[in-house]
Amino acid sequence: MGIPEKIKKIEDDLHRTQVNKKTEHHVGLLKAKLARLKLELEEAQSRKSGSSIGYDVKKSGDATVVLIGLPSVGKSTLLNKLTNAKSKVAAYRFTTLEVVPGIMEYKGARIQILDLPGIIEGASSGRGLGKRVLSVARNSDLVLFVLDVFQPEARDILVKELKTIGIRVDQKRPNVVIEETGSGGISVSTQVKLTRMSEELVKEMLRVYNKNSARVFIREDIDDDQLVDVLLGSRVYIPSLTVMNKIDLVNAGFTNELMKKLQYKFIPISAEGDVNLTALREEIYTRLNLIRVYMRRRKGETDYEEPMVVRNGSTVLEVCNKVHRRIKDEFRFAQIWGRSVKFGGQKVGINHTLLDEDVITLITK
Ligand SMILES: Nc1nc2c(ncn2[C@@H]2O[C@H](COP(=O)(O)OP(=O)(O)OP(=O)(O)O)[C@@H](O)[C@H]2O)c(=O)[nH]1
Ligand SMILES: [Mg+2]
């Protein structure tokens, strides 16, 4: 039996099986096997075609946002409004066939926004422009779902398509560590009680991935899908934001009803009519969780014009890396003025965590 037939067999079995406490073990194992087979199939396919999937998109700016939506929802119109880009806009589906980048400048940050071709259901398994498009999202810092006010249900489809290619939206990486050991079998230590899978299932799922000797540390009440994600190791976890476009076509009552009815939060906008785009810019910036750090030359002026923009939680090291690749080798200490220190001009090491609007002087050898 070839890999596709094996996949089909397991999928059929999964469809037939009702999920409950009694079948939990069986289902978990099937999922582990299925994910492994799909990975093998993918590897075989990419070996055969010899090409790497995905468009070549040069990352630039301080962070990258991708626009994900069905065809004709207004992604390109939105890109053109938020950035300096000129992506083609038209009233037919699949107007955009390439990845079109633009830069949005906001609060001193340069945020790259990528306009992608429209996604349709089944894209992740090759429909439409499919996988190549979706894979661009893997390297982004934020997914911006663009919906049409008359198709709010599209969000579920988009989330599902991203999930299929290994992108988890608005989820945290499961708090599980697997340390492979040369011998000694599998030991599982849990910090919380597992309510959705047994330790025995954890062990058997590891064996599906040929991890026969390992120490597993589980620090949250994970389910089988999360363990599969950890075992595959190639999942990315990206936050998202949702906009409901074309609200110029409906009245306020319609939008309010949607807000009450839908499970997710969204920002109502009209890309064409310029409605709420300022609020959207601010939300994008906030969601990216960036901070600004101002450079002060030694005994000199502070450059408030062009801040260094880094992720919240960054240390002096990240700033060094942004200034120049080699500067960390010559680094002696930094002086900081701002909220991350007790007094102005305090000396700190390379691992000091910075806060928004800190002023920094790098002292090198
Ligand atoms: N009424 C209204 N129409 C809009 C709005 N934004 C975009 N449109 C129209 O919707 C159509 C599709 O817009 P595009 O920006 O090309 O949509 P897209 O999502 O990039 O489409 P694809 O590239 O084909 O996936 C065009 O006719 C736009 O003029 C809006 O806010 N309101
Ligand atoms: Mg487009």
mmCIF file of C-alpha atoms and ligand atoms in Angstrom:
data_model
loop_
_atom_site.group_PDB
_atom_site.id
_atom_site.type_symbol
_atom_site.label_atom_id
_atom_site.label_comp_id
_atom_site.label_asym_id
_atom_site.label_seq_id
_atom_site.Cartn_x
_atom_site.Cartn_y
_atom_site.Cartn_z
ATOM 1 C CA MET A 1 0.000 0.000 0.000
ATOM 2 C CA GLY A 2 1.363 3.427 -0.952
ATOM 3 C CA ILE A 3 1.324 6.468 1.322
ATOM 4 C CA PRO A 4 -1.844 8.043 -0.206
ATOM 5 C CA GLU A 5 -3.775 4.793 0.327
ATOM 6 C CA LYS A 6 -2.564 4.534 3.912
ATOM 7 C CA ILE A 7 -3.666 8.134 4.511
ATOM 8 C CA LYS A 8 -7.075 7.392 3.023
ATOM 9 C CA LYS A 9 -7.484 4.327 5.227
ATOM 10 C CA ILE A 10 -6.708 6.230 8.420
ATOM 11 C CA GLU A 11 -8.934 9.134 7.429
ATOM 12 C CA ASP A 12 -11.812 6.732 6.818
ATOM 13 C CA ASP A 13 -11.217 5.119 10.188
ATOM 14 C CA LEU A 14 -11.210 8.549 11.870
ATOM 15 C CA HIS A 15 -14.475 9.504 10.176
ATOM 16 C CA ARG A 16 -16.115 6.293 11.353
ATOM 17 C CA THR A 17 -14.954 6.584 14.939
ATOM 18 C CA GLN A 18 -17.016 8.503 17.433
ATOM 19 C CA VAL A 19 -14.789 10.457 19.770
ATOM 20 C CA ASN A 20 -15.347 9.654 23.426
ATOM 21 C CA LYS A 21 -13.419 8.506 26.486
ATOM 22 C CA LYS A 22 -13.360 4.911 25.217
ATOM 23 C CA THR A 23 -12.020 5.723 21.757
ATOM 24 C CA GLU A 24 -9.674 8.529 22.872
ATOM 25 C CA HIS A 25 -6.615 6.275 22.750
ATOM 26 C CA HIS A 26 -7.402 4.832 19.344
ATOM 27 C CA VAL A 27 -8.139 8.278 17.869
ATOM 28 C CA GLY A 28 -4.961 9.828 19.288
ATOM 29 C CA LEU A 29 -2.823 7.132 17.742
ATOM 30 C CA LEU A 30 -4.554 7.470 14.387
ATOM 31 C CA LYS A 31 -3.912 11.226 14.403
ATOM 32 C CA ALA A 32 -0.237 10.698 15.187
ATOM 33 C CA LYS A 33 0.103 8.188 12.342
ATOM 34 C CA LEU A 34 -1.841 10.372 9.937
ATOM 35 C CA ALA A 35 0.312 13.438 10.606
ATOM 36 C CA ARG A 36 3.445 11.388 10.103
ATOM 37 C CA LEU A 37 2.240 9.940 6.806
ATOM 38 C CA LYS A 38 1.266 13.383 5.527
ATOM 39 C CA LEU A 39 4.724 14.662 6.359
ATOM 40 C CA GLU A 40 6.296 11.741 4.487
ATOM 41 C CA LEU A 41 4.070 12.396 1.496
ATOM 42 C CA GLU A 42 4.989 16.056 1.464
ATOM 43 C CA GLU A 43 8.683 15.283 1.655
ATOM 44 C CA ALA A 44 8.379 12.781 -1.167
ATOM 45 C CA GLN A 45 6.515 15.315 -3.315
ATOM 46 C CA SER A 46 8.975 18.129 -2.761
ATOM 47 C CA ARG A 47 11.855 15.763 -3.552
ATOM 48 C CA LYS A 48 10.172 14.862 -6.814
ATOM 49 C CA SER A 49 9.382 18.398 -7.933
ATOM 50 C CA GLY A 50 12.788 19.533 -6.725
ATOM 51 C CA SER A 51 11.520 23.008 -6.035
ATOM 52 C CA SER A 52 10.990 24.690 -2.747
ATOM 53 C CA ILE A 53 7.448 25.809 -2.251
ATOM 54 C CA GLY A 54 6.635 29.459 -1.755
ATOM 55 C CA TYR A 55 7.202 32.758 -3.403
ATOM 56 C CA ASP A 56 10.470 34.538 -2.912
ATOM 57 C CA VAL A 57 9.554 37.466 -0.783
ATOM 58 C CA LYS A 58 12.259 39.586 0.683
ATOM 59 C CA LYS A 59 11.546 40.422 4.275
ATOM 60 C CA SER A 60 12.049 44.046 5.051
ATOM 61 C CA GLY A 61 11.021 46.496 7.711
ATOM 62 C CA ASP A 62 10.676 45.866 11.436
ATOM 63 C CA ALA A 63 7.852 43.319 11.180
ATOM 64 C CA THR A 64 5.775 41.585 8.512
ATOM 65 C CA VAL A 65 1.992 41.366 8.206
ATOM 66 C CA VAL A 66 0.194 39.192 5.633
ATOM 67 C CA LEU A 67 -3.268 39.873 4.215
ATOM 68 C CA ILE A 68 -5.262 36.645 4.069
ATOM 69 C CA GLY A 69 -8.730 36.499 2.555
ATOM 70 C CA LEU A 70 -10.978 35.039 -0.121
ATOM 71 C CA PRO A 71 -10.709 36.522 -3.638
ATOM 72 C CA SER A 72 -12.192 39.989 -4.204
ATOM 73 C CA VAL A 73 -12.682 40.928 -0.555
ATOM 74 C CA GLY A 74 -10.510 44.035 -0.979
ATOM 75 C CA LYS A 75 -7.018 42.953 0.111
ATOM 76 C CA SER A 76 -5.234 44.896 -2.603
ATOM 77 C CA THR A 77 -7.399 47.958 -2.055
ATOM 78 C CA LEU A 78 -6.442 47.820 1.619
ATOM 79 C CA LEU A 79 -2.728 47.380 0.912
ATOM 80 C CA ASN A 80 -2.782 50.416 -1.344
ATOM 81 C CA LYS A 81 -4.450 52.476 1.375
ATOM 82 C CA LEU A 82 -2.133 51.414 4.188
ATOM 83 C CA THR A 83 1.134 51.556 2.273
ATOM 84 C CA ASN A 84 2.963 53.126 -0.645
ATOM 85 C CA ALA A 85 2.253 50.077 -2.827
ATOM 86 C CA LYS A 86 0.200 50.011 -6.008
ATOM 87 C CA SER A 87 -1.354 46.567 -6.186
ATOM 88 C CA LYS A 88 -3.844 45.988 -8.975
ATOM 89 C CA VAL A 89 -7.503 46.242 -7.944
ATOM 90 C CA ALA A 90 -10.397 44.836 -9.962
ATOM 91 C CA ALA A 91 -13.920 43.495 -9.576
ATOM 92 C CA TYR A 92 -13.051 39.942 -10.646
ATOM 93 C CA ARG A 93 -11.572 37.064 -8.650
ATOM 94 C CA PHE A 94 -7.827 36.360 -8.593
ATOM 95 C CA THR A 95 -6.770 39.809 -9.692
ATOM 96 C CA THR A 96 -3.630 39.465 -7.627
ATOM 97 C CA LEU A 97 -1.412 36.585 -8.753
ATOM 98 C CA GLU A 98 1.852 37.524 -7.105
ATOM 99 C CA VAL A 99 2.871 38.593 -3.642
ATOM 100 C CA VAL A 100 2.872 42.383 -3.562
ATOM 101 C CA PRO A 101 4.778 44.051 -0.720
ATOM 102 C CA GLY A 102 4.253 47.500 0.740
ATOM 103 C CA ILE A 103 5.620 49.412 3.705
ATOM 104 C CA MET A 104 3.414 51.104 6.291
ATOM 105 C CA GLU A 105 5.219 53.652 8.414
ATOM 106 C CA TYR A 106 3.672 54.112 11.821
ATOM 107 C CA LYS A 107 5.094 55.617 15.013
ATOM 108 C CA GLY A 108 8.589 55.303 13.617
ATOM 109 C CA ALA A 109 8.128 51.617 12.765
ATOM 110 C CA ARG A 110 8.422 50.341 9.213
ATOM 111 C CA ILE A 111 5.877 47.567 8.907
ATOM 112 C CA GLN A 112 5.941 45.380 5.814
ATOM 113 C CA ILE A 113 2.514 44.361 4.558
ATOM 114 C CA LEU A 114 2.164 41.584 1.982
ATOM 115 C CA ASP A 115 -0.815 41.410 -0.334
ATOM 116 C CA LEU A 116 -1.421 37.819 -1.383
ATOM 117 C CA PRO A 117 -3.584 36.182 -4.013
ATOM 118 C CA GLY A 118 -7.021 35.173 -2.732
ATOM 119 C CA ILE A 119 -7.299 31.949 -0.753
ATOM 120 C CA ILE A 120 -10.116 29.487 -1.445
ATOM 121 C CA GLU A 121 -11.275 26.442 0.462
ATOM 122 C CA GLY A 122 -8.891 23.585 -0.264
ATOM 123 C CA ALA A 123 -5.990 25.907 -1.035
ATOM 124 C CA SER A 124 -3.721 24.091 1.400
ATOM 125 C CA SER A 125 -4.128 20.893 -0.578
ATOM 126 C CA GLY A 126 -3.426 22.575 -3.874
ATOM 127 C CA ARG A 127 -6.587 24.343 -4.995
ATOM 128 C CA GLY A 128 -6.224 27.774 -6.542
ATOM 129 C CA LEU A 129 -2.759 29.190 -6.035
ATOM 130 C CA GLY A 130 -2.818 27.201 -2.875
ATOM 131 C CA LYS A 131 0.109 26.158 -0.829
ATOM 132 C CA ARG A 132 2.620 28.542 -2.312
ATOM 133 C CA VAL A 133 0.511 31.468 -1.217
ATOM 134 C CA LEU A 134 -0.199 30.142 2.231
ATOM 135 C CA SER A 135 3.415 29.338 2.910
ATOM 136 C CA VAL A 136 4.270 33.043 2.697
ATOM 137 C CA ALA A 137 2.310 33.477 5.906
ATOM 138 C CA ARG A 138 4.658 31.174 7.781
ATOM 139 C CA ASN A 139 7.323 33.825 8.098
ATOM 140 C CA SER A 140 5.021 36.633 9.128
ATOM 141 C CA ASP A 141 4.553 38.241 12.514
ATOM 142 C CA LEU A 142 0.833 38.889 12.146
ATOM 143 C CA VAL A 143 -1.965 37.470 10.009
ATOM 144 C CA LEU A 144 -4.534 40.059 8.991
ATOM 145 C CA PHE A 145 -7.737 38.291 7.973
ATOM 146 C CA VAL A 146 -9.645 40.389 5.462
ATOM 147 C CA LEU A 147 -13.344 39.484 5.253
ATOM 148 C CA ASP A 148 -16.184 40.764 3.131
ATOM 149 C CA VAL A 149 -19.087 41.978 5.238
ATOM 150 C CA PHE A 150 -21.371 39.561 3.357
ATOM 151 C CA GLN A 151 -19.099 36.543 3.933
ATOM 152 C CA PRO A 152 -18.140 36.603 7.612
ATOM 153 C CA GLU A 153 -18.090 32.790 7.732
ATOM 154 C CA ALA A 154 -14.969 32.832 5.557
ATOM 155 C CA ARG A 155 -12.794 33.267 8.623
ATOM 156 C CA ASP A 156 -13.261 29.628 9.630
ATOM 157 C CA ILE A 157 -12.169 28.493 6.183
ATOM 158 C CA LEU A 158 -9.057 30.657 6.301
ATOM 159 C CA VAL A 159 -8.096 29.481 9.795
ATOM 160 C CA LYS A 160 -8.541 25.890 8.659
ATOM 161 C CA GLU A 161 -6.421 26.344 5.551
ATOM 162 C CA LEU A 162 -3.631 27.881 7.603
ATOM 163 C CA LYS A 163 -3.914 25.076 10.113
ATOM 164 C CA THR A 164 -3.461 22.467 7.399
ATOM 165 C CA ILE A 165 -0.095 23.884 6.424
ATOM 166 C CA GLY A 166 1.104 24.105 10.016
ATOM 167 C CA ILE A 167 0.187 27.658 11.015
ATOM 168 C CA ARG A 168 -1.592 27.953 14.350
ATOM 169 C CA VAL A 169 -3.416 31.237 14.660
ATOM 170 C CA ASP A 170 -3.800 32.858 18.094
ATOM 171 C CA GLN A 171 -2.575 29.758 19.889
ATOM 172 C CA LYS A 172 0.347 29.378 22.223
ATOM 173 C CA ARG A 173 3.056 26.829 21.604
ATOM 174 C CA PRO A 174 2.178 23.846 23.837
ATOM 175 C CA ASN A 175 4.301 23.786 26.973
ATOM 176 C CA VAL A 176 5.845 20.393 26.363
ATOM 177 C CA VAL A 177 9.501 19.422 26.195
ATOM 178 C CA ILE A 178 10.740 16.133 24.761
ATOM 179 C CA GLU A 179 14.317 15.182 25.577
ATOM 180 C CA GLU A 180 15.501 12.161 23.685
ATOM 181 C CA THR A 181 17.743 9.842 25.648
ATOM 182 C CA GLY A 182 19.789 7.001 24.241
ATOM 183 C CA SER A 183 18.120 4.332 26.305
ATOM 184 C CA GLY A 184 15.769 3.730 29.187
ATOM 185 C CA GLY A 185 12.384 3.865 27.464
ATOM 186 C CA ILE A 186 9.937 6.719 27.752
ATOM 187 C CA SER A 187 9.161 8.540 30.977
ATOM 188 C CA VAL A 188 6.412 11.103 31.246
ATOM 189 C CA SER A 189 6.303 13.735 33.945
ATOM 190 C CA THR A 190 3.310 16.013 34.181
ATOM 191 C CA GLN A 191 2.903 19.198 36.162
ATOM 192 C CA VAL A 192 -0.854 19.181 35.763
ATOM 193 C CA LYS A 193 -3.360 16.361 35.574
ATOM 194 C CA LEU A 194 -3.976 15.312 31.980
ATOM 195 C CA THR A 195 -7.715 15.160 31.372
ATOM 196 C CA ARG A 196 -7.750 14.772 27.622
ATOM 197 C CA MET A 197 -5.206 12.028 27.063
ATOM 198 C CA SER A 198 -3.532 9.299 29.079
ATOM 199 C CA GLU A 199 0.193 8.957 29.736
ATOM 200 C CA GLU A 200 0.058 5.660 27.919
ATOM 201 C CA LEU A 201 -1.233 7.425 24.809
ATOM 202 C CA VAL A 202 1.572 9.985 25.088
ATOM 203 C CA LYS A 203 4.090 7.158 25.066
ATOM 204 C CA GLU A 204 2.534 5.355 22.135
ATOM 205 C CA MET A 205 2.314 8.525 20.094
ATOM 206 C CA LEU A 206 6.031 9.111 20.700
ATOM 207 C CA ARG A 207 6.760 5.627 19.438
ATOM 208 C CA VAL A 208 4.949 6.418 16.177
ATOM 209 C CA TYR A 209 7.710 8.991 15.683
ATOM 210 C CA ASN A 210 10.429 6.497 16.611
ATOM 211 C CA LYS A 211 11.098 8.232 19.869
ATOM 212 C CA ASN A 212 11.503 5.107 21.945
ATOM 213 C CA SER A 213 13.676 6.571 24.662
ATOM 214 C CA ALA A 214 12.826 10.004 25.911
ATOM 215 C CA ARG A 215 11.911 12.139 28.873
ATOM 216 C CA VAL A 216 8.697 14.062 28.311
ATOM 217 C CA PHE A 217 7.833 17.072 30.453
ATOM 218 C CA ILE A 218 4.225 18.187 30.132
ATOM 219 C CA ARG A 219 3.343 21.452 31.836
ATOM 220 C CA GLU A 220 -0.237 21.964 30.683
ATOM 221 C CA ASP A 221 -3.349 19.917 30.004
ATOM 222 C CA ILE A 222 -2.662 19.227 26.319
ATOM 223 C CA ASP A 223 -4.745 17.175 23.907
ATOM 224 C CA ASP A 224 -3.630 14.748 21.196
ATOM 225 C CA ASP A 225 -3.572 17.413 18.457
ATOM 226 C CA GLN A 226 -1.192 19.540 20.488
ATOM 227 C CA LEU A 227 1.116 16.590 21.076
ATOM 228 C CA VAL A 228 1.143 15.874 17.322
ATOM 229 C CA ASP A 229 2.159 19.507 16.787
ATOM 230 C CA VAL A 230 5.042 19.128 19.227
ATOM 231 C CA LEU A 231 6.143 15.863 17.618
ATOM 232 C CA LEU A 232 6.141 17.353 14.131
ATOM 233 C CA GLY A 233 8.068 20.345 15.444
ATOM 234 C CA SER A 234 7.431 22.482 12.385
ATOM 235 C CA ARG A 235 4.405 24.398 13.586
ATOM 236 C CA VAL A 236 4.440 28.186 13.756
ATOM 237 C CA TYR A 237 2.279 30.181 16.131
ATOM 238 C CA ILE A 238 1.158 33.579 14.830
ATOM 239 C CA PRO A 239 -1.274 36.146 16.248
ATOM 240 C CA SER A 240 -4.084 37.482 14.091
ATOM 241 C CA LEU A 241 -6.352 40.445 13.585
ATOM 242 C CA THR A 242 -9.609 40.455 11.612
ATOM 243 C CA VAL A 243 -11.102 43.254 9.524
ATOM 244 C CA MET A 244 -14.604 43.263 8.075
ATOM 245 C CA ASN A 245 -14.333 45.175 4.816
ATOM 246 C CA LYS A 246 -16.898 46.944 2.630
ATOM 247 C CA ILE A 247 -19.008 48.183 5.542
ATOM 248 C CA ASP A 248 -19.955 51.102 3.318
ATOM 249 C CA LEU A 249 -22.387 48.645 1.707
ATOM 250 C CA VAL A 250 -24.386 48.056 4.903
ATOM 251 C CA ASN A 251 -25.917 50.159 7.653
ATOM 252 C CA ALA A 252 -24.711 50.403 11.243
ATOM 253 C CA GLY A 253 -27.435 48.035 12.443
ATOM 254 C CA PHE A 254 -26.137 45.278 10.179
ATOM 255 C CA THR A 255 -22.599 45.662 11.531
ATOM 256 C CA ASN A 256 -23.814 45.668 15.139
ATOM 257 C CA GLU A 257 -25.762 42.475 14.541
ATOM 258 C CA LEU A 258 -22.605 40.843 13.175
ATOM 259 C CA MET A 259 -20.642 41.936 16.227
ATOM 260 C CA LYS A 260 -23.203 40.283 18.487
ATOM 261 C CA LYS A 261 -23.570 37.149 16.396
ATOM 262 C CA LEU A 262 -19.950 36.268 15.601
ATOM 263 C CA GLN A 263 -17.579 34.392 17.899
ATOM 264 C CA TYR A 264 -14.586 36.523 16.972
ATOM 265 C CA LYS A 265 -13.734 40.207 17.288
ATOM 266 C CA PHE A 266 -13.281 42.297 14.170
ATOM 267 C CA ILE A 267 -12.603 45.848 13.100
ATOM 268 C CA PRO A 268 -15.242 47.109 10.659
ATOM 269 C CA ILE A 269 -13.600 49.034 7.813
ATOM 270 C CA SER A 270 -14.113 50.302 4.333
ATOM 271 C CA ALA A 271 -10.816 50.146 2.488
ATOM 272 C CA GLU A 272 -12.258 51.975 -0.479
ATOM 273 C CA GLY A 273 -14.134 54.540 1.583
ATOM 274 C CA ASP A 274 -11.306 55.137 4.064
ATOM 275 C CA VAL A 275 -13.407 54.189 7.079
ATOM 276 C CA ASN A 276 -11.624 53.212 10.311
ATOM 277 C CA LEU A 277 -8.214 52.844 8.723
ATOM 278 C CA THR A 278 -6.529 54.976 11.392
ATOM 279 C CA ALA A 279 -7.872 52.654 14.081
ATOM 280 C CA LEU A 280 -6.666 49.698 12.030
ATOM 281 C CA ARG A 281 -3.132 51.095 11.771
ATOM 282 C CA GLU A 282 -3.042 51.504 15.532
ATOM 283 C CA GLU A 283 -4.354 47.966 16.091
ATOM 284 C CA ILE A 284 -1.757 46.479 13.757
ATOM 285 C CA TYR A 285 0.994 48.321 15.594
ATOM 286 C CA THR A 286 -0.339 47.284 19.028
ATOM 287 C CA ARG A 287 -0.840 43.669 18.044
ATOM 288 C CA LEU A 288 2.718 43.403 16.731
ATOM 289 C CA ASN A 289 3.897 44.269 20.220
ATOM 290 C CA LEU A 290 6.780 46.475 19.158
ATOM 291 C CA ILE A 291 8.777 48.953 21.201
ATOM 292 C CA ARG A 292 10.836 51.971 20.167
ATOM 293 C CA VAL A 293 14.343 52.548 21.447
ATOM 294 C CA TYR A 294 16.146 55.818 20.750
ATOM 295 C CA MET A 295 19.876 55.824 20.132
ATOM 296 C CA ARG A 296 22.042 58.437 21.868
ATOM 297 C CA ARG A 297 25.557 58.847 20.641
ATOM 298 C CA ARG A 298 28.173 58.877 23.411
ATOM 299 C CA LYS A 299 28.004 62.334 24.993
ATOM 300 C CA GLY A 300 25.881 63.350 22.022
ATOM 301 C CA GLU A 301 22.326 63.976 20.932
ATOM 302 C CA THR A 302 19.486 61.485 21.036
ATOM 303 C CA ASP A 303 18.019 60.545 17.684
ATOM 304 C CA TYR A 304 14.291 60.851 18.266
ATOM 305 C CA GLU A 305 13.605 60.921 14.530
ATOM 306 C CA GLU A 306 14.411 57.328 13.698
ATOM 307 C CA PRO A 307 13.873 54.936 16.593
ATOM 308 C CA MET A 308 15.151 51.386 16.594
ATOM 309 C CA VAL A 309 12.042 49.241 16.522
ATOM 310 C CA VAL A 310 12.263 45.839 18.170
ATOM 311 C CA ARG A 311 9.879 43.310 19.619
ATOM 312 C CA ASN A 312 8.634 43.861 23.155
ATOM 313 C CA GLY A 313 10.793 41.824 25.506
ATOM 314 C CA SER A 314 13.935 42.443 23.450
ATOM 315 C CA THR A 315 17.280 42.972 25.133
ATOM 316 C CA VAL A 316 20.246 45.226 24.380
ATOM 317 C CA LEU A 317 21.527 42.362 22.208
ATOM 318 C CA GLU A 318 18.649 42.707 19.740
ATOM 319 C CA VAL A 319 19.386 46.418 19.402
ATOM 320 C CA CYS A 320 23.065 45.675 18.826
ATOM 321 C CA ASN A 321 22.143 43.213 16.095
ATOM 322 C CA LYS A 322 19.990 45.804 14.404
ATOM 323 C CA VAL A 323 22.718 48.440 14.471
ATOM 324 C CA HIS A 324 25.440 46.260 13.059
ATOM 325 C CA ARG A 325 26.114 42.556 12.841
ATOM 326 C CA ARG A 326 29.534 42.742 14.473
ATOM 327 C CA ILE A 327 28.830 45.259 17.199
ATOM 328 C CA LYS A 328 28.081 42.624 19.827
ATOM 329 C CA ASP A 329 31.677 41.405 19.640
ATOM 330 C CA GLU A 330 32.925 44.865 20.529
ATOM 331 C CA PHE A 331 30.239 45.531 23.123
ATOM 332 C CA ARG A 332 31.379 46.624 26.615
ATOM 333 C CA PHE A 333 28.177 47.937 28.194
ATOM 334 C CA ALA A 334 25.184 50.134 27.465
ATOM 335 C CA GLN A 335 23.803 53.168 29.235
ATOM 336 C CA ILE A 336 20.060 53.523 29.495
ATOM 337 C CA TRP A 337 17.682 56.393 30.227
ATOM 338 C CA GLY A 338 14.052 55.406 30.602
ATOM 339 C CA ARG A 339 11.575 53.131 32.306
ATOM 340 C CA SER A 340 13.684 49.973 32.243
ATOM 341 C CA VAL A 341 16.275 51.398 34.646
ATOM 342 C CA LYS A 342 16.272 52.948 38.121
ATOM 343 C CA PHE A 343 18.252 56.067 37.204
ATOM 344 C CA GLY A 344 19.220 57.820 33.995
ATOM 345 C CA GLY A 345 22.499 56.742 32.468
ATOM 346 C CA GLN A 346 22.532 53.423 34.314
ATOM 347 C CA LYS A 347 25.062 50.913 33.008
ATOM 348 C CA VAL A 348 23.611 47.596 31.875
ATOM 349 C CA GLY A 349 24.831 44.411 30.201
ATOM 350 C CA ILE A 350 23.851 42.901 26.879
ATOM 351 C CA ASN A 351 20.990 40.857 28.396
ATOM 352 C CA HIS A 352 19.153 43.833 29.878
ATOM 353 C CA THR A 353 15.491 43.895 28.815
ATOM 354 C CA LEU A 354 14.370 47.172 27.277
ATOM 355 C CA LEU A 355 11.066 49.028 27.515
ATOM 356 C CA ASP A 356 9.243 51.313 25.086
ATOM 357 C CA GLU A 357 10.928 54.697 24.601
ATOM 358 C CA ASP A 358 14.170 53.835 26.369
ATOM 359 C CA VAL A 359 17.182 55.867 25.284
ATOM 360 C CA ILE A 360 20.344 53.851 24.801
ATOM 361 C CA THR A 361 24.045 54.516 24.320
ATOM 362 C CA LEU A 362 26.199 51.598 23.246
ATOM 363 C CA ILE A 363 29.747 51.615 24.595
ATOM 364 C CA THR A 364 32.143 49.501 22.575
ATOM 365 C CA LYS A 365 35.798 48.618 22.855
HETATM 366 N N1 LIG B 1 -17.896 48.826 -1.711
HETATM 367 C C1 LIG B 1 -16.627 48.527 -1.505
HETATM 368 N N2 LIG B 1 -15.922 47.918 -2.444
HETATM 369 C C2 LIG B 1 -14.623 47.625 -2.192
HETATM 370 C C3 LIG B 1 -14.007 47.958 -0.968
HETATM 371 N N3 LIG B 1 -12.728 47.541 -1.018
HETATM 372 C C4 LIG B 1 -12.561 46.966 -2.218
HETATM 373 N N4 LIG B 1 -13.697 47.023 -2.957
HETATM 374 C C5 LIG B 1 -13.919 46.522 -4.333
HETATM 375 O O1 LIG B 1 -13.845 45.116 -4.323
HETATM 376 C C6 LIG B 1 -13.279 44.641 -5.556
HETATM 377 C C7 LIG B 1 -12.107 43.740 -5.262
HETATM 378 O O2 LIG B 1 -11.067 44.499 -4.688
HETATM 379 P P1 LIG B 1 -9.556 44.005 -4.641
HETATM 380 O O3 LIG B 1 -8.818 44.958 -3.759
HETATM 381 O O4 LIG B 1 -9.035 43.782 -5.998
HETATM 382 O O5 LIG B 1 -9.765 42.601 -3.896
HETATM 383 P P2 LIG B 1 -8.696 41.463 -3.583
HETATM 384 O O6 LIG B 1 -9.076 40.873 -2.289
HETATM 385 O O7 LIG B 1 -7.323 41.996 -3.698
HETATM 386 O O8 LIG B 1 -8.976 40.408 -4.729
HETATM 387 P P3 LIG B 1 -8.024 39.253 -5.357
HETATM 388 O O9 LIG B 1 -6.696 39.849 -5.630
HETATM 389 O O10 LIG B 1 -8.718 38.818 -6.575
HETATM 390 O O11 LIG B 1 -7.977 38.180 -4.315
HETATM 391 C C8 LIG B 1 -12.918 45.882 -6.349
HETATM 392 O O12 LIG B 1 -13.939 46.129 -7.269
HETATM 393 C C9 LIG B 1 -12.837 46.964 -5.302
HETATM 394 O O13 LIG B 1 -13.107 48.249 -5.836
HETATM 395 C C10 LIG B 1 -14.790 48.631 0.016
HETATM 396 O O14 LIG B 1 -14.340 48.966 1.118
HETATM 397 N N5 LIG B 1 -16.102 48.884 -0.303
HETATM 398 MG MG MG B 2 -5.790 41.480 -4.886
#
